[in-house]
Every structure is written in structure tokens, then in C-alpha cells.
Amino acid sequence: MDYKHLSERLHRAGEFVPEGAILADIGSDHAYLPAYLIMNNKISSAIAGEVVDGPYLSAKNLVAELNLVDKIDVRKGDGLAVVSPEDNVTAISICGMGGSLIRDILHRGLLGNHLTGKETLVLQPNIGEPTLRTWLVNNYYEIIKEDIIRENEKTYEIIVAKKRENLIPLSEKELLFGPHLLKQQGPIFTNKWQHELKQFENILTQLEKSTKNVSEKIEEIQTKINLVKEVLK
Ligand code: SAM
């Protein structure tokens, strides 16, 4: 992958960034996503945030090499701390991390007043999607779009969210599968959940053999198994 040839995962996430956006890409690594979007005239400017020295320097170097220093501001810092309301950011992308890490970044961003609530969030968790969806809904973010892709034998989900004043809560089923993915489904979705079902059933077998008190866990996993079976029917 490079800034000209994004992975399918990042390319698809980039498609959800609104045209003309001022983007903050958090955990930007080499800044491939903002560089690609600027070079393709999709966004007007970007902040690339990175907390680790190595990727931060890679991002700085790429932006300098491409003469994009006036378009992409590479900032070193933890999560959304690199962004302030004066930046007028209209979209935030956080891709390629676990769902709970993305949730923690958003939560700290909210507590630290780094989010204005006007941003479109483009999130691509590698795992832990229900945890992220739960945080979004609890914090009045409506999930407006979702996508699921398969690349290098891995399945990735993309969640796009926007702050709303009045929000209808999601059901347990919608939090697990994704409200839009549940409606869209398709072969990648089906394969993912067939695989997950096997995993859940293996976990259940192990739990049933346990000598400890795991009745709550059994109930939890059984609920998931029932939901997956119902959806795959
Ligand atoms: N976003 C790119 C992508 O999707 O290909 C890079 C993903 S890479 C696996 C995750 C990046 O997030 C790493 O470069 C890591 O240093 C950075 N990161 C992790 N936690 C972070 C945080 N709290 N704030 C900023 N960057 C973070």
C-alpha cells in the first residue's frame, strides 16, 4: 500500500469522507488516507494525528515529499487532543484499530471538548464493532451508513456516524450486526456470521465444560448464538 494505491479497506473508508471535508485522520500512520484524498481533490485540507514517533515521522516525510505541507498538517499527540474547535474539522476518520480503542479515543475527545458534534465520523474498527456502536448510540451519534468488505482473508466493517439530538436506541441485534448491515446483508456479511457462529459454539462447548460459575457467560453466548441463527435463517 502507498498513498496512490490504498488498501481496499482504507479506500472504502475514504469513500465515506464527505466531498470538500476538512478531515482529521487520527492514527494516520503514514498519512496515506489524507494524502490520497487530497491528491484526488476529494477533501480541502487535513490534519494527520499520530501518537507514535515512527509513524508520525513517516507522515511528516510523505507530506513534505508530496509538497502538501499547506494542505496536510501532521500533528503529534494522543487521539483527538491534536484537534481543537478552531480547526473547523468537518470529518474525522479513525481506521485500522480495535473498536474499544476507537471508542476510548472518541470518549476522551468528547470529555476534552475536542469534538464539536458537527463532524461526520468515519470509523473502521478491526474488531469490537458492537462496543463502538454502543458508545456511539449512548452518546447520541446516529449510525448513518455501514459497509463490510473482505481483504487479505480478513473482514472489515466501516461505520459512519453523525451527532443527532433525538436518537432512537438500537436493539441488541442492531448493535451486534450493525443496523444497516443487518438490512443490506450480502455474501461477506453471511460468511462473517457463519464463521462467528462456529466460534460462539466452540466457546459455548468450552464454557459448558467449565467447573467455575459461568452461567452468565453461557447465557450471553447463547443469546448471541440465537441472534446469529435467526439472522442467518
Ligand atoms: N489508520 C491507518 C490505517 O488504517 O491503515 C493506520 C492504522 S495503524 C494499525 C494504527 C495507528 O494508530 C498506528 O500508527 C498507531 O501509532 C496509531 N495510534 C494508536 N493509538 C493512537 C492514539 N491514541 N492517538 C493517535 N494515534 C494512535
Tab-separated table of N, CA and C in Angstrom, residues 9 94-104 106 123-136 146-150 153-159 175-177 181 192-193 195-196 199-200 224:
chain	number	residue	atom	x	y	z
A	9	ARG	N	-9.612	-1.633	2.130
A	9	ARG	CA	-10.171	-1.208	3.423
A	9	ARG	C	-10.131	0.323	3.570
A	94	ILE	N	-11.048	7.416	11.821
A	94	ILE	CA	-10.214	6.623	12.741
A	94	ILE	C	-10.303	5.185	12.225
A	95	CYS	N	-9.215	4.725	11.628
A	95	CYS	CA	-9.258	3.437	10.917
A	95	CYS	C	-8.148	2.506	11.384
A	96	GLY	N	-8.422	1.208	11.276
A	96	GLY	CA	-7.380	0.198	11.478
A	96	GLY	C	-7.020	-0.064	12.927
A	97	MET	N	-7.931	0.238	13.843
A	97	MET	CA	-7.672	-0.046	15.270
A	97	MET	C	-8.833	-0.874	15.815
A	98	GLY	N	-8.668	-1.358	17.031
A	98	GLY	CA	-9.757	-2.098	17.678
A	98	GLY	C	-10.906	-1.154	18.024
A	99	GLY	N	-12.099	-1.704	18.074
A	99	GLY	CA	-13.284	-0.893	18.373
A	99	GLY	C	-13.215	-0.223	19.734
A	100	SER	N	-12.610	-0.911	20.722
A	100	SER	CA	-12.567	-0.286	22.052
A	100	SER	C	-11.543	0.851	22.084
A	101	LEU	N	-10.469	0.743	21.299
A	101	LEU	CA	-9.502	1.848	21.227
A	101	LEU	C	-10.138	3.058	20.543
A	102	ILE	N	-10.876	2.808	19.470
A	102	ILE	CA	-11.568	3.912	18.777
A	102	ILE	C	-12.575	4.557	19.741
A	103	ARG	N	-13.315	3.717	20.467
A	103	ARG	CA	-14.275	4.241	21.455
A	103	ARG	C	-13.560	5.122	22.482
A	104	ASP	N	-12.414	4.650	23.011
A	104	ASP	CA	-11.690	5.420	24.030
A	104	ASP	C	-11.195	6.756	23.472
A	106	LEU	N	-12.595	8.459	21.030
A	106	LEU	CA	-13.776	9.332	20.895
A	106	LEU	C	-14.211	9.844	22.266
A	123	LEU	N	-15.443	5.517	10.771
A	123	LEU	CA	-14.719	4.636	11.695
A	123	LEU	C	-14.561	3.257	11.079
A	124	GLN	N	-13.356	2.725	11.185
A	124	GLN	CA	-13.139	1.376	10.642
A	124	GLN	C	-12.447	0.541	11.715
A	125	PRO	N	-13.259	-0.051	12.601
A	125	PRO	CA	-12.679	-0.922	13.636
A	125	PRO	C	-12.286	-2.275	13.042
A	126	ASN	N	-11.158	-2.817	13.492
A	126	ASN	CA	-10.751	-4.155	13.017
A	126	ASN	C	-11.534	-5.246	13.741
A	127	ILE	N	-11.867	-4.978	14.994
A	127	ILE	CA	-12.675	-5.886	15.813
A	127	ILE	C	-13.513	-5.009	16.761
A	128	GLY	N	-14.405	-5.654	17.518
A	128	GLY	CA	-15.123	-4.933	18.581
A	128	GLY	C	-16.122	-3.911	18.074
A	129	GLU	N	-16.772	-4.210	16.944
A	129	GLU	CA	-17.746	-3.260	16.374
A	129	GLU	C	-18.917	-2.987	17.329
A	130	PRO	N	-19.485	-4.011	18.005
A	130	PRO	CA	-20.624	-3.725	18.892
A	130	PRO	C	-20.278	-2.751	20.029
A	131	THR	N	-19.059	-2.860	20.555
A	131	THR	CA	-18.607	-1.950	21.619
A	131	THR	C	-18.628	-0.513	21.110
A	132	LEU	N	-18.157	-0.332	19.888
A	132	LEU	CA	-18.115	1.009	19.300
A	132	LEU	C	-19.532	1.521	19.019
A	133	ARG	N	-20.367	0.651	18.452
A	133	ARG	CA	-21.754	1.071	18.166
A	133	ARG	C	-22.460	1.483	19.462
A	134	THR	N	-22.219	0.723	20.538
A	134	THR	CA	-22.872	1.028	21.815
A	134	THR	C	-22.460	2.424	22.283
A	135	TRP	N	-21.172	2.740	22.189
A	135	TRP	CA	-20.699	4.070	22.607
A	135	TRP	C	-21.370	5.146	21.743
A	136	LEU	N	-21.408	4.920	20.453
A	136	LEU	CA	-21.974	5.931	19.540
A	136	LEU	C	-23.419	6.241	19.929
A	146	GLU	N	-23.179	2.031	6.802
A	146	GLU	CA	-22.217	0.980	7.171
A	146	GLU	C	-21.824	0.221	5.916
A	147	ASP	N	-20.655	-0.380	5.993
A	147	ASP	CA	-20.213	-1.219	4.880
A	147	ASP	C	-19.385	-2.367	5.451
A	148	ILE	N	-19.279	-3.413	4.677
A	148	ILE	CA	-18.461	-4.554	5.105
A	148	ILE	C	-17.649	-4.997	3.897
A	149	ILE	N	-16.350	-5.215	4.112
A	149	ILE	CA	-15.504	-5.643	2.986
A	149	ILE	C	-14.614	-6.797	3.434
A	150	ARG	N	-14.070	-7.487	2.446
A	150	ARG	CA	-13.149	-8.584	2.750
A	150	ARG	C	-11.860	-8.324	1.979
A	153	GLU	N	-8.126	-12.049	3.373
A	153	GLU	CA	-8.769	-13.043	4.251
A	153	GLU	C	-9.241	-12.480	5.594
A	154	LYS	N	-9.444	-11.174	5.613
A	154	LYS	CA	-9.998	-10.562	6.830
A	154	LYS	C	-11.251	-9.776	6.453
A	155	THR	N	-12.158	-9.699	7.397
A	155	THR	CA	-13.383	-8.934	7.158
A	155	THR	C	-13.310	-7.632	7.957
A	156	TYR	N	-13.672	-6.538	7.298
A	156	TYR	CA	-13.639	-5.236	7.964
A	156	TYR	C	-14.987	-4.554	7.823
A	157	GLU	N	-15.393	-3.877	8.883
A	157	GLU	CA	-16.624	-3.088	8.817
A	157	GLU	C	-16.279	-1.597	8.890
A	158	ILE	N	-17.083	-0.816	8.209
A	158	ILE	CA	-16.921	0.642	8.263
A	158	ILE	C	-18.230	1.220	8.801
A	159	ILE	N	-18.095	2.103	9.768
A	159	ILE	CA	-19.272	2.691	10.419
A	159	ILE	C	-19.182	4.210	10.261
A	175	LEU	N	-27.054	-3.624	17.449
A	175	LEU	CA	-25.713	-3.307	17.977
A	175	LEU	C	-24.719	-4.384	17.577
A	176	LEU	N	-25.171	-5.628	17.554
A	176	LEU	CA	-24.271	-6.730	17.223
A	176	LEU	C	-23.940	-6.758	15.721
A	177	PHE	N	-24.960	-6.679	14.892
A	177	PHE	CA	-24.747	-6.851	13.446
A	177	PHE	C	-24.540	-5.533	12.705
A	181	LEU	N	-26.035	-2.963	8.099
A	181	LEU	CA	-25.531	-4.250	7.596
A	181	LEU	C	-26.599	-5.324	7.748
A	192	LYS	N	-19.095	-13.909	7.318
A	192	LYS	CA	-18.571	-13.455	8.611
A	192	LYS	C	-19.363	-14.116	9.739
A	193	TRP	N	-20.690	-14.057	9.641
A	193	TRP	CA	-21.505	-14.538	10.756
A	193	TRP	C	-21.588	-16.057	10.820
A	195	HIS	N	-18.936	-17.847	10.265
A	195	HIS	CA	-17.673	-18.081	10.959
A	195	HIS	C	-17.812	-17.757	12.462
A	196	GLU	N	-18.431	-16.604	12.745
A	196	GLU	CA	-18.617	-16.199	14.148
A	196	GLU	C	-19.462	-17.217	14.900
A	199	GLN	N	-17.410	-19.987	16.037
A	199	GLN	CA	-16.586	-19.543	17.175
A	199	GLN	C	-17.417	-19.529	18.462
A	200	PHE	N	-18.627	-18.949	18.372
A	200	PHE	CA	-19.503	-18.862	19.546
A	200	PHE	C	-19.842	-20.263	20.052
A	224	LYS	N	-26.244	-14.680	21.814
A	224	LYS	CA	-25.598	-14.333	20.540
A	224	LYS	C	-25.846	-15.430	19.509
